[in-house]
mmCIF file of C-alpha atoms in Angstrom:
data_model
loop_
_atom_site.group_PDB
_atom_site.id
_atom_site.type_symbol
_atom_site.label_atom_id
_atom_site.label_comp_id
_atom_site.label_asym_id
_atom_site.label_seq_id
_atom_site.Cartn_x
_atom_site.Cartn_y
_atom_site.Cartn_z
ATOM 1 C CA UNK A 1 -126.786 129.329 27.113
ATOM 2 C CA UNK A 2 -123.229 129.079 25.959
ATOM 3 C CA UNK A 3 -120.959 126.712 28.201
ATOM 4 C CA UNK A 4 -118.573 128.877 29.883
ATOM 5 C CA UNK A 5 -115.013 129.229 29.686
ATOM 6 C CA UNK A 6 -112.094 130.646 31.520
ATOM 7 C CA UNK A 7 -112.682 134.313 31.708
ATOM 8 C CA UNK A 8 -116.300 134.360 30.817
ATOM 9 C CA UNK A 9 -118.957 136.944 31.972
ATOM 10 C CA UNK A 10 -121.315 135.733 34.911
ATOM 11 C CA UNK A 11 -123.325 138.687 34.132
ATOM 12 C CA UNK A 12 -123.969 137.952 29.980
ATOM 13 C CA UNK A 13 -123.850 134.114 30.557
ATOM 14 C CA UNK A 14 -125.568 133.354 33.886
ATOM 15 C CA UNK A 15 -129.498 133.455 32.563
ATOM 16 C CA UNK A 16 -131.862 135.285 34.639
ATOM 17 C CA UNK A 17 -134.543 134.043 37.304
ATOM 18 C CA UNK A 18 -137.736 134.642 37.686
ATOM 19 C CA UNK A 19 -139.061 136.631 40.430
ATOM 20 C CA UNK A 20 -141.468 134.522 42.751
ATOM 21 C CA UNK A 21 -142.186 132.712 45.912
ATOM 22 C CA UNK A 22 -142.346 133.774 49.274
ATOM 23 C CA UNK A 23 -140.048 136.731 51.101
ATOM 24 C CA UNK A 24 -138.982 139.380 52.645
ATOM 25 C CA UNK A 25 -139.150 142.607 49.905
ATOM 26 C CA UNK A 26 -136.478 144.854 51.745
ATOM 27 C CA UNK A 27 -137.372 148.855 50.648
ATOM 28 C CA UNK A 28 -134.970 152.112 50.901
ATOM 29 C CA UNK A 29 -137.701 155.448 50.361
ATOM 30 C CA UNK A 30 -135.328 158.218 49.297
ATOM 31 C CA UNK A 31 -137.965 160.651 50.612
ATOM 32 C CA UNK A 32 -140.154 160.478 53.849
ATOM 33 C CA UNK A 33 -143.510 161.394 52.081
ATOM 34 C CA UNK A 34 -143.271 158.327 49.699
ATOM 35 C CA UNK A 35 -142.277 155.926 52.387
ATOM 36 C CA UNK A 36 -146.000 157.290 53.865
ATOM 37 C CA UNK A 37 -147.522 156.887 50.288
ATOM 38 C CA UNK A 38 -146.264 152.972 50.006
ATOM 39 C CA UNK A 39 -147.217 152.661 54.027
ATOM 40 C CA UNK A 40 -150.947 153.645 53.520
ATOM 41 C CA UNK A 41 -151.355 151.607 50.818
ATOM 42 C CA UNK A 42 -149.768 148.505 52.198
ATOM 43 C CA UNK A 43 -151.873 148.753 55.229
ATOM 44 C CA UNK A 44 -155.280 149.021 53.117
ATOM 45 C CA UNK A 45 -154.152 146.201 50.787
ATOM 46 C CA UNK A 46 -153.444 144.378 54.249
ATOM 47 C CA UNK A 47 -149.953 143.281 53.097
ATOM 48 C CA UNK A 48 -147.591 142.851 56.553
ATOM 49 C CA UNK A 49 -144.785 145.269 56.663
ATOM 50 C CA UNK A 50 -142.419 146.369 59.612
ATOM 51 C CA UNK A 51 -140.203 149.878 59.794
ATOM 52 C CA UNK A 52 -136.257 148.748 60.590
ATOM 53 C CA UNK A 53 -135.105 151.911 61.952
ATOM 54 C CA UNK A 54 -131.763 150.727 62.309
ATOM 55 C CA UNK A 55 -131.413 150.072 58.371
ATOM 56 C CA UNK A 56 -133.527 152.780 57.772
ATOM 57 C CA UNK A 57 -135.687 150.717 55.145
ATOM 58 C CA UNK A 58 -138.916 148.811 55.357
ATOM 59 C CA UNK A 59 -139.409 145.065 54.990
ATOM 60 C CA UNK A 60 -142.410 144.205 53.167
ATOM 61 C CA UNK A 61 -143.224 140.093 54.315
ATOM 62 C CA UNK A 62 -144.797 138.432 51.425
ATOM 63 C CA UNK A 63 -146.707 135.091 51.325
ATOM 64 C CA UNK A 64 -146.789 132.966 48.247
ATOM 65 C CA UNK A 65 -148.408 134.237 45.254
ATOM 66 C CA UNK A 66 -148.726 137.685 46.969
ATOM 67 C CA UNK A 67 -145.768 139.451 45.165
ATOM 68 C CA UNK A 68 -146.894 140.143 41.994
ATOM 69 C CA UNK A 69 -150.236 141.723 43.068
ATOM 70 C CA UNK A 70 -148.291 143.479 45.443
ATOM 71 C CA UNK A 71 -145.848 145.031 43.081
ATOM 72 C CA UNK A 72 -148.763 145.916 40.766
ATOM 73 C CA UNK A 73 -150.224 148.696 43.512
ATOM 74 C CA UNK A 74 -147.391 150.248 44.018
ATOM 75 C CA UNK A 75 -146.199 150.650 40.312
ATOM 76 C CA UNK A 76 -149.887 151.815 40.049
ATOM 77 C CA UNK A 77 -149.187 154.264 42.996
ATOM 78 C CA UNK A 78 -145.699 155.451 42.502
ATOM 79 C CA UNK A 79 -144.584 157.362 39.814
ATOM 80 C CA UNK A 80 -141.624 156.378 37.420
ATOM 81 C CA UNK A 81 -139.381 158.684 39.001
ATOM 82 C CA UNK A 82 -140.373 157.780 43.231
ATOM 83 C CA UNK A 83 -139.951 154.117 41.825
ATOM 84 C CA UNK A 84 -136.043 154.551 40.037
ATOM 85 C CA UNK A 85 -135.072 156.287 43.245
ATOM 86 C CA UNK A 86 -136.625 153.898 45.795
ATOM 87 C CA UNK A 87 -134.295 151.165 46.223
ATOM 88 C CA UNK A 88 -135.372 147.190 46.387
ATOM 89 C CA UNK A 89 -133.802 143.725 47.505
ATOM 90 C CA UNK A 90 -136.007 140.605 47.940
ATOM 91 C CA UNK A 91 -134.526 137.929 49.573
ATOM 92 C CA UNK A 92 -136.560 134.169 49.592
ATOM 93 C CA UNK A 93 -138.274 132.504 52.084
ATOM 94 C CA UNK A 94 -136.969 133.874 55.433
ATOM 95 C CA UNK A 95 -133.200 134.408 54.396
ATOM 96 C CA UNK A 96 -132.108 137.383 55.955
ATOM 97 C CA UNK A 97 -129.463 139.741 53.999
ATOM 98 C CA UNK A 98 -125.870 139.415 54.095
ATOM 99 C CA UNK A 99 -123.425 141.473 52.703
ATOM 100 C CA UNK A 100 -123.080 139.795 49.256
ATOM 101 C CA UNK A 101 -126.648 140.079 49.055
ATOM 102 C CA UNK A 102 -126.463 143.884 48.317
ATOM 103 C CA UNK A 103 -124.746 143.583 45.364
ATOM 104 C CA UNK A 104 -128.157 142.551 44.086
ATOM 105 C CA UNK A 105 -129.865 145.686 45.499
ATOM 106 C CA UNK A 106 -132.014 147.538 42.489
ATOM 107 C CA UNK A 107 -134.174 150.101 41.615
ATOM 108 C CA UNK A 108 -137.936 149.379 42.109
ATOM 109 C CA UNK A 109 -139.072 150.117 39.175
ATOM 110 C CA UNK A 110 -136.811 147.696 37.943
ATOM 111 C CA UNK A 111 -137.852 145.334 39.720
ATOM 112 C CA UNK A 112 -141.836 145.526 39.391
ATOM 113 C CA UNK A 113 -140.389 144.923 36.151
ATOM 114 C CA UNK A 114 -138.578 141.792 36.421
ATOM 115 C CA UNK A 115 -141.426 140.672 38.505
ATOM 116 C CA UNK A 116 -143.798 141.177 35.153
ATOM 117 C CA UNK A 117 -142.001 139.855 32.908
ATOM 118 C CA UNK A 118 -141.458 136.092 33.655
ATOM 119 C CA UNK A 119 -142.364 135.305 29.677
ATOM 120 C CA UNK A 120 -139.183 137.202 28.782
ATOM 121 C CA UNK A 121 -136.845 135.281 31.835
ATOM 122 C CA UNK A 122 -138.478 131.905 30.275
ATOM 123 C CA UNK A 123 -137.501 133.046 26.266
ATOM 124 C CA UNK A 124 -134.213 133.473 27.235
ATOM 125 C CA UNK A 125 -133.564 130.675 29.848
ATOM 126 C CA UNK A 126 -135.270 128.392 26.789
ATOM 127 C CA UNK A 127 -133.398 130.437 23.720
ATOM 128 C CA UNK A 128 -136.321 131.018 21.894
ATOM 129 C CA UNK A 129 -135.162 133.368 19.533
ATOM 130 C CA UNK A 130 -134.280 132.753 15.875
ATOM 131 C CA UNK A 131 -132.594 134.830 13.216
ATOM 132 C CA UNK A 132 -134.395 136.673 10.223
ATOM 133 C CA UNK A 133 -131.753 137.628 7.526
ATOM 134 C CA UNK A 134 -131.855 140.700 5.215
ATOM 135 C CA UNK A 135 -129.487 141.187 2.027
ATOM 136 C CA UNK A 136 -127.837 144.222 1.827
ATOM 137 C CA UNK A 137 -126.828 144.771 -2.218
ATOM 138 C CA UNK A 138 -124.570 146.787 -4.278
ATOM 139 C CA UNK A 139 -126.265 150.505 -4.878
ATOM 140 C CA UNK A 140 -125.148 150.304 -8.710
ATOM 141 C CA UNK A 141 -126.986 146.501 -9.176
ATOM 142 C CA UNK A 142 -129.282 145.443 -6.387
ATOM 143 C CA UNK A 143 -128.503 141.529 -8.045
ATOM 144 C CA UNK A 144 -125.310 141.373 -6.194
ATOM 145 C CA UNK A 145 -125.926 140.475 -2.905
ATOM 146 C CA UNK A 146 -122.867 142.033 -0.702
ATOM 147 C CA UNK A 147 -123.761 140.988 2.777
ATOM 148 C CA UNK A 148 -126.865 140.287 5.350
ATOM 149 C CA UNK A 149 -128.072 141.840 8.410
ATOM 150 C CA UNK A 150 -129.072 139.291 11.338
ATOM 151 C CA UNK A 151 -131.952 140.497 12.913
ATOM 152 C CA UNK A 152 -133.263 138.924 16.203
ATOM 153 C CA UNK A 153 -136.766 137.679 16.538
ATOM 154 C CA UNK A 154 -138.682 136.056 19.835
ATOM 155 C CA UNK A 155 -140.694 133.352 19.674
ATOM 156 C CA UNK A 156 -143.909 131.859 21.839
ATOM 157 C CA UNK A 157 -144.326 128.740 22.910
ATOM 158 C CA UNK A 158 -147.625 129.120 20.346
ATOM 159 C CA UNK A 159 -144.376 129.607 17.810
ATOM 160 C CA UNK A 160 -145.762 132.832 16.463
ATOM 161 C CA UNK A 161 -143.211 135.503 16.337
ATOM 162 C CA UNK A 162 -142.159 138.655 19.225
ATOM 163 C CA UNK A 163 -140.557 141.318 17.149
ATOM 164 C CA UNK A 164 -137.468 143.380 18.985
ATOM 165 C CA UNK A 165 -138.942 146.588 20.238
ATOM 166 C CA UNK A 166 -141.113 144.502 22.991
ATOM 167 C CA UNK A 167 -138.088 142.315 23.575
ATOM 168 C CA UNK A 168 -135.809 144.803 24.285
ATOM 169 C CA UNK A 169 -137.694 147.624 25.829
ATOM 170 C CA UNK A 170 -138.269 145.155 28.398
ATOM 171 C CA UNK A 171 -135.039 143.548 28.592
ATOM 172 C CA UNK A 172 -133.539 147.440 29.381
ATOM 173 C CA UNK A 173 -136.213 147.710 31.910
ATOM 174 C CA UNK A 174 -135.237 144.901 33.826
ATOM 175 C CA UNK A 175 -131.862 145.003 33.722
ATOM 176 C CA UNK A 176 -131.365 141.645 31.326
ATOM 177 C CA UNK A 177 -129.679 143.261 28.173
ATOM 178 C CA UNK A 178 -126.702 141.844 28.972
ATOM 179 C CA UNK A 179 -127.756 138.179 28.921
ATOM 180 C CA UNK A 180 -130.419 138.644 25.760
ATOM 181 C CA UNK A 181 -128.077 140.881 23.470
ATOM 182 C CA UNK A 182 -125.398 137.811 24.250
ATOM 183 C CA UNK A 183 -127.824 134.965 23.217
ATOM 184 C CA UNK A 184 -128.761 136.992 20.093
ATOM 185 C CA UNK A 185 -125.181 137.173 19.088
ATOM 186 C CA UNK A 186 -124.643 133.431 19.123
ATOM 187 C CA UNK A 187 -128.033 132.950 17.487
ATOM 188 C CA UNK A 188 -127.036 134.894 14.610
ATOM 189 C CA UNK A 189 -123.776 133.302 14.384
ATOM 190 C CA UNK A 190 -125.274 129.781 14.222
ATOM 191 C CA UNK A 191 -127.912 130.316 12.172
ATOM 192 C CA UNK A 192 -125.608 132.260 9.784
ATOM 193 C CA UNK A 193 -123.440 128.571 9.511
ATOM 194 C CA UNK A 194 -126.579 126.364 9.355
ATOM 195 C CA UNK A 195 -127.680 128.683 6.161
ATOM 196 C CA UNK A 196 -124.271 128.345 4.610
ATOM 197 C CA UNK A 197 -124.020 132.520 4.004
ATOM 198 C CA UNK A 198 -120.946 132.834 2.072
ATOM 199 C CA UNK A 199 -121.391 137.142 2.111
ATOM 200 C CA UNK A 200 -120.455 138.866 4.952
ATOM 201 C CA UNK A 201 -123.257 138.575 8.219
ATOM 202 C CA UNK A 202 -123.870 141.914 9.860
ATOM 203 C CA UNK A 203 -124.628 141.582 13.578
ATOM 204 C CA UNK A 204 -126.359 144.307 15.675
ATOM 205 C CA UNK A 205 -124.737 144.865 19.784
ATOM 206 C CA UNK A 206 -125.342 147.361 21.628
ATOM 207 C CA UNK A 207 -122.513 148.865 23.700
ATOM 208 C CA UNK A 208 -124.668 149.297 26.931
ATOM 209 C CA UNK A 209 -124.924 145.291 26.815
ATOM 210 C CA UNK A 210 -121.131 144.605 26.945
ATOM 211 C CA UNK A 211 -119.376 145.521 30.563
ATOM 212 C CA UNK A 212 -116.224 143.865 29.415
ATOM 213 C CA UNK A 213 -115.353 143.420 25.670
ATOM 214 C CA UNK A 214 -112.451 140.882 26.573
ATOM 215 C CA UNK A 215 -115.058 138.662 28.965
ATOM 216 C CA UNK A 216 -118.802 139.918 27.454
ATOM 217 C CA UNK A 217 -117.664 138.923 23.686
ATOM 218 C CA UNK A 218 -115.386 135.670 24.421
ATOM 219 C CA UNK A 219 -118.114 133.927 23.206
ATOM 220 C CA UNK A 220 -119.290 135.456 20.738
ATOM 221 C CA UNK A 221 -115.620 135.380 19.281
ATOM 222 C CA UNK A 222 -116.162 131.371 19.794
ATOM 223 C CA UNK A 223 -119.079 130.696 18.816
ATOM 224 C CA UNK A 224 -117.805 132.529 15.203
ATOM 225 C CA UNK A 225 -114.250 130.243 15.398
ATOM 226 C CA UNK A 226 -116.606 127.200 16.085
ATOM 227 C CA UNK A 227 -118.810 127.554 13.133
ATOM 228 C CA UNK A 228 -115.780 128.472 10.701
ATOM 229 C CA UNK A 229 -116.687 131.428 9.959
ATOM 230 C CA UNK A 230 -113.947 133.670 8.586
ATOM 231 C CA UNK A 231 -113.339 136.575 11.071
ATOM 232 C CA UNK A 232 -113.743 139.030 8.247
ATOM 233 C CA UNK A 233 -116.640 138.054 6.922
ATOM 234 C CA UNK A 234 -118.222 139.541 10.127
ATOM 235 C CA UNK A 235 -119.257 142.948 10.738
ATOM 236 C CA UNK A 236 -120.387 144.195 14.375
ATOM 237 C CA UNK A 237 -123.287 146.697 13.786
ATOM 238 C CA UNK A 238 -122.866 149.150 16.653
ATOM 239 C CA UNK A 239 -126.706 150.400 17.944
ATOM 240 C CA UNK A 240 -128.223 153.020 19.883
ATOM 241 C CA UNK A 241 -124.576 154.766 19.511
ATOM 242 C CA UNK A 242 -126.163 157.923 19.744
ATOM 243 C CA UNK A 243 -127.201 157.008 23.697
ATOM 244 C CA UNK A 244 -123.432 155.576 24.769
ATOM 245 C CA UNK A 245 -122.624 157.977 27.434
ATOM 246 C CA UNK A 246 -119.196 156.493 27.665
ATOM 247 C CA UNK A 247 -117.531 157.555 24.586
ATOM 248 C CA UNK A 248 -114.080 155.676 25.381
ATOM 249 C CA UNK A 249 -115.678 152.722 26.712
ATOM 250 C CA UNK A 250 -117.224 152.709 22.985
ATOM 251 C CA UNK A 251 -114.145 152.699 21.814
ATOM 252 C CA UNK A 252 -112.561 150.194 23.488
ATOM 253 C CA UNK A 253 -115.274 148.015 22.350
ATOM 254 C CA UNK A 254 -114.698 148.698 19.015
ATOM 255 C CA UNK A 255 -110.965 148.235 19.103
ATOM 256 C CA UNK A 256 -111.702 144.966 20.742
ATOM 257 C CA UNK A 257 -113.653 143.517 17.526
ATOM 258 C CA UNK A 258 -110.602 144.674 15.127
ATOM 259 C CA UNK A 259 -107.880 143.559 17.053
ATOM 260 C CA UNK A 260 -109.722 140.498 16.856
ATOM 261 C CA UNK A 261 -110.522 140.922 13.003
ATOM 262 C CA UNK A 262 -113.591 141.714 12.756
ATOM 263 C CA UNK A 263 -115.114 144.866 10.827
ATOM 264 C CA UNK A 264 -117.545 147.572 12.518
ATOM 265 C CA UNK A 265 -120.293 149.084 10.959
ATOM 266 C CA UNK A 266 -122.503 152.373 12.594
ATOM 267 C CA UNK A 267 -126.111 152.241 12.464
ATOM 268 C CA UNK A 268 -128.537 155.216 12.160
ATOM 269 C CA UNK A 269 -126.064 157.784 10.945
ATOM 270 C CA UNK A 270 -128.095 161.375 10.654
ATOM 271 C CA UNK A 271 -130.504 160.030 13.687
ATOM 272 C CA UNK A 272 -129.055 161.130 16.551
ATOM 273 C CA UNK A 273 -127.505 164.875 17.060
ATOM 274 C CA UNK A 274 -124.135 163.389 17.897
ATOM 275 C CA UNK A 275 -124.114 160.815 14.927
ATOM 276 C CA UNK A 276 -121.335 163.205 12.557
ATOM 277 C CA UNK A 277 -119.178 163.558 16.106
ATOM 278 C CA UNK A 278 -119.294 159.581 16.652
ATOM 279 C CA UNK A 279 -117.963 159.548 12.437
ATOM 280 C CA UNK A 280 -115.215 161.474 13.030
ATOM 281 C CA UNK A 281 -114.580 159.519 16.907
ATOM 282 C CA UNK A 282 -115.248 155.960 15.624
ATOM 283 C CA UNK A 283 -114.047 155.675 12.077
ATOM 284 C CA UNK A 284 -116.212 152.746 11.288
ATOM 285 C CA UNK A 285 -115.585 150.655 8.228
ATOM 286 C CA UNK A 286 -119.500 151.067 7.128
ATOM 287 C CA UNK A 287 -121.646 153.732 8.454
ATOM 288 C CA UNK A 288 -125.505 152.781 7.667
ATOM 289 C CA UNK A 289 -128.047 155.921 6.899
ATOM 290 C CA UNK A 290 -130.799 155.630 9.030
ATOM 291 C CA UNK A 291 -133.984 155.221 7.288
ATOM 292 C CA UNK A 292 -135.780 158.427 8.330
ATOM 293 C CA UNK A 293 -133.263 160.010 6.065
ATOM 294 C CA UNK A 294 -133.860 158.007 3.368
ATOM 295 C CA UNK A 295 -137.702 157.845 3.328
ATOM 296 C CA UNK A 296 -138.439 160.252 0.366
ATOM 297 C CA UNK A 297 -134.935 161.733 -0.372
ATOM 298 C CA UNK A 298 -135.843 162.265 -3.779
ATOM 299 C CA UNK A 299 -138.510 164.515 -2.925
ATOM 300 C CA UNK A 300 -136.901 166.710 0.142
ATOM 301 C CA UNK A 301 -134.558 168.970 -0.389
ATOM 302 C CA UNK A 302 -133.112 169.005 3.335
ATOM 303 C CA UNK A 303 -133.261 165.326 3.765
ATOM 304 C CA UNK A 304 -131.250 165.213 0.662
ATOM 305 C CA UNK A 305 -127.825 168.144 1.235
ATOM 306 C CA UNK A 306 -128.136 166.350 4.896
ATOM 307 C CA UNK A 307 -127.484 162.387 3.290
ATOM 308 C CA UNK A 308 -125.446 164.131 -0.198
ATOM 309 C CA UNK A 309 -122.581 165.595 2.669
ATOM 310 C CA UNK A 310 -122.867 162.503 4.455
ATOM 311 C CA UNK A 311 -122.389 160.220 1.328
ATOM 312 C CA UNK A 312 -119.367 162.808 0.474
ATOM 313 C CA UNK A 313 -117.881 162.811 3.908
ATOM 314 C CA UNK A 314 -117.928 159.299 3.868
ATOM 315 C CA UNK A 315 -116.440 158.713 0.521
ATOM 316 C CA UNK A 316 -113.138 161.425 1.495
ATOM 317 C CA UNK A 317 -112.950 158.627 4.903
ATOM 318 C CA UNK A 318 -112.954 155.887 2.844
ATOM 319 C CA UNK A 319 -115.785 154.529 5.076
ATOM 320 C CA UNK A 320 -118.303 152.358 3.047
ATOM 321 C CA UNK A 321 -122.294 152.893 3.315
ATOM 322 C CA UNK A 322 -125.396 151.650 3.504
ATOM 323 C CA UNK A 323 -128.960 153.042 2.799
ATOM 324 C CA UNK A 324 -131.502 151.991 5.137
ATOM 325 C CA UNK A 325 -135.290 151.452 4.475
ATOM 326 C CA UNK A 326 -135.120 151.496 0.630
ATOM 327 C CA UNK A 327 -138.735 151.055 -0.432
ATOM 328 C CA UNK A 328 -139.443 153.200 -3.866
ATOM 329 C CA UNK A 329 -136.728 152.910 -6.956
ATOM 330 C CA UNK A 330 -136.844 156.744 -6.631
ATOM 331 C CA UNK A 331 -134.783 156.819 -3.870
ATOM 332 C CA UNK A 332 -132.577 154.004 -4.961
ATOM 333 C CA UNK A 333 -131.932 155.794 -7.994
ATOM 334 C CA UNK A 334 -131.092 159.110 -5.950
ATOM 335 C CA UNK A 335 -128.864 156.865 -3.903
ATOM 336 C CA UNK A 336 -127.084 155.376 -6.941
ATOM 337 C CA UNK A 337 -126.602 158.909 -8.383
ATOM 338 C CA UNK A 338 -125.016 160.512 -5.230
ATOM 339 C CA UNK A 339 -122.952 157.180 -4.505
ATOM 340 C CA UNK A 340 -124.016 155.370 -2.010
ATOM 341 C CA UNK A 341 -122.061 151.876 -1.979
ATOM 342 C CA UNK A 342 -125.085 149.497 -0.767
ATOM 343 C CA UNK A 343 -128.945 149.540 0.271
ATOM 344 C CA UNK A 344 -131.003 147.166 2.017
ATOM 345 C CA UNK A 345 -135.275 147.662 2.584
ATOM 346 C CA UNK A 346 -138.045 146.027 1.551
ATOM 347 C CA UNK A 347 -137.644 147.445 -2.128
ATOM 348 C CA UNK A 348 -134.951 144.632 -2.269
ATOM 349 C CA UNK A 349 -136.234 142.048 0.008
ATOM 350 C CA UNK A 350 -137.564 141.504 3.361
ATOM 351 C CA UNK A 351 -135.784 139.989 6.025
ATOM 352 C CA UNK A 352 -136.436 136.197 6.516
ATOM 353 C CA UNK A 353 -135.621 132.796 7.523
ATOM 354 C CA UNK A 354 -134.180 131.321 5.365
ATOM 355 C CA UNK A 355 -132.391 133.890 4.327
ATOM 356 C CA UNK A 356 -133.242 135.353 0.434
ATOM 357 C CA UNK A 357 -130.494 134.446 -2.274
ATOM 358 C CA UNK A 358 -131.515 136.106 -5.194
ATOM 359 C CA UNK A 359 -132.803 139.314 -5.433
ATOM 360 C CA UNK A 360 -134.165 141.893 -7.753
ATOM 361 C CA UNK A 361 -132.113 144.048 -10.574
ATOM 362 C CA UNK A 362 -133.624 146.986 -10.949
ATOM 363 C CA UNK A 363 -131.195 148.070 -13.499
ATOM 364 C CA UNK A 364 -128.567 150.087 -14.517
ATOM 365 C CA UNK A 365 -129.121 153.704 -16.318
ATOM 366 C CA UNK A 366 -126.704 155.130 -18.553
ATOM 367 C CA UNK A 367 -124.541 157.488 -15.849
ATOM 368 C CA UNK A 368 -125.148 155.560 -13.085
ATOM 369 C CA UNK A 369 -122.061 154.220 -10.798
ATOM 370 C CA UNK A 370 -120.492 150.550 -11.629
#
């Protein structure tokens, strides 16, 4: 990971550990009847556990090579609820708990899932992940390549590839979004320099990964001064905005990148039910049409008044967009007519490493925008 600097973020930068050994597995039950649920079970699987009355919780004393197995019954037995509101610590060998220590206190089910998923902990304590690039092109001549979108991919020891939604799913799971959406930042950034991209690099973050924009992004902001690329050339592609609970913490995040000079763009627009709201709270300098909206526009009448008012309401902002998923010229052409400013999807190019340089012209009709 990145060396850090004054003011850094132990939580992005400091790469997770895997979950092993020997120890004491330290359990709050928020309810009586599953603390007798885990109980019977340990006792048939034969795994040695004591009741602390006094901290009200239940140690669970695991040998090596026992945890894993151990963790795998009762995920098996607990539901997904009875494990996010049973709390977990596990301290090594025979250290007992001190008060710092409970600062690392977590839900079970996260933690059955940081126990499983050691090949995630090694990808990003190894940085296994490269950068696929996708061009994003002018609307009115797909030729002109305006900018490309960094997408992260994982990759096995074997070398084949791990595309995002195992990556991340897991990463939310157990709790390590912070420290993978930080090494895909840099990734993109560095890769972006080694290909020489002279167009503007989009970069996806999502706002649930940054606690702190003045100590999660420092180095994200260096790694961009470092490689000399010019601050404007970089957009920040804001993801899963539809999910942010924390409206103003969205925005200070956002604010963050321009002070800095960066540009934001919003993904998904017309995907989530508060998408229009988050327009009109955000003021993004690109909003990007999520593909589900573009898939066939030509052809439905609602998916196309819901992405023609978009396209207008974004053109009275004087917020630029982007078309999603473009596969058919059908809806490229609808796109062109109503006046979209770019598109991206595989009708242009798929994304890859190295990134693409040239791509397609599909043409320009008499009527269409210039």
């Amino acid at each position: 990971m990145t060396e850090k600097s004054a003011g850094s973020c132990p939580r992005c930068e400091l790469p997770p550990k895997r979950v092993e050994g020997a120890g004491g597995l330290y359990l709050w039950f928020p309810l009586d009847h599953i603390f007798q649920k885990a109980q019977s079970f340990l006792q048939q699987a034969g795994h040695e556990h004591e009741l602390l009355v006094a901290e009200q919780c239940m140690l669970l004393r695991l040998v090596e090579g026992e945890l894993s197995k151990a963790m795998a019954g009762l995920g098996g037995l607990l539901t997904l609820e009875e494990q996010r509101d049973t709390q977990a610590l596990f301290m090594r060998g025979h250290a007992q708990p001190m008060l710092a220590d409970f600062g690392r206190v977590t839900s079970l089910f996260q933690f059955i899932t940081m126990v499983r998923s050691g090949w995630l902990i090694d990808l990003i304590g190894e940085e296994r992940l490269t950068t696929h690039f996708q061009p994003i092109v002018s609307a009115a001549d797909t030729a002109r390549i305006y900018a490309h979108e960094a997408l992260m991919r994982g990759i096995e020891p074997d070398g084949s590839l791990v595309y995002p939604p195992k990556i991340l799913n897991l990463a939310r799971d157990a709790g390590m979004l912070f420290q993978l959406d930080l090494l895909a930042r840099l990734t993109a950034v560095r890769q972006a320099h080694r290909h020489g991209i002279p167009q503007r690099v989009f970069i996806n973050f999502n706002p649930a990964a940054i606690y702190d924009p003045t100590h999660c992004l420092r180095s994200t902001i260096q790694a961009v001064d470092e490689a000399g690329i010019p601050r404007e050339n970089i957009v920040f592609e804001i993801v899963e905005s539809d999910h942010t609970q924390d409206l103003n913490h969205l925005k200070a995040i956002i604010a963050y990148y321009r002070e800095q000079g960066f540009q934001v763009a919003l993904d998904d627009l017309g995907a989530g039910y508060s998408s229009l709201n988050l327009l009109h709270q955000l003021r993004p300098d690109f909003v990007k049409l999520d593909m589900e909206l573009v898939r066939n526009v030509h052809l439905d009448p609602y998916k196309g008044l819901i992405t023609r008012k978009i396209l207008e309401i974004a053109q009275h902002l004087g917020i630029q967009t982007v078309a999603e998923g473009v596969e058919y010229v059908e809806e490229l052409e609808w796109l062109r007519e109503h006046g979209a400013d770019f598109v991206q999807g595989y009708l242009v190019a798929k994304p890859t490493t190295p990134p693409v340089l040239q791509t397609p012209s599909f043409g320009l009709r008499t009527g269409d925008p210039v």
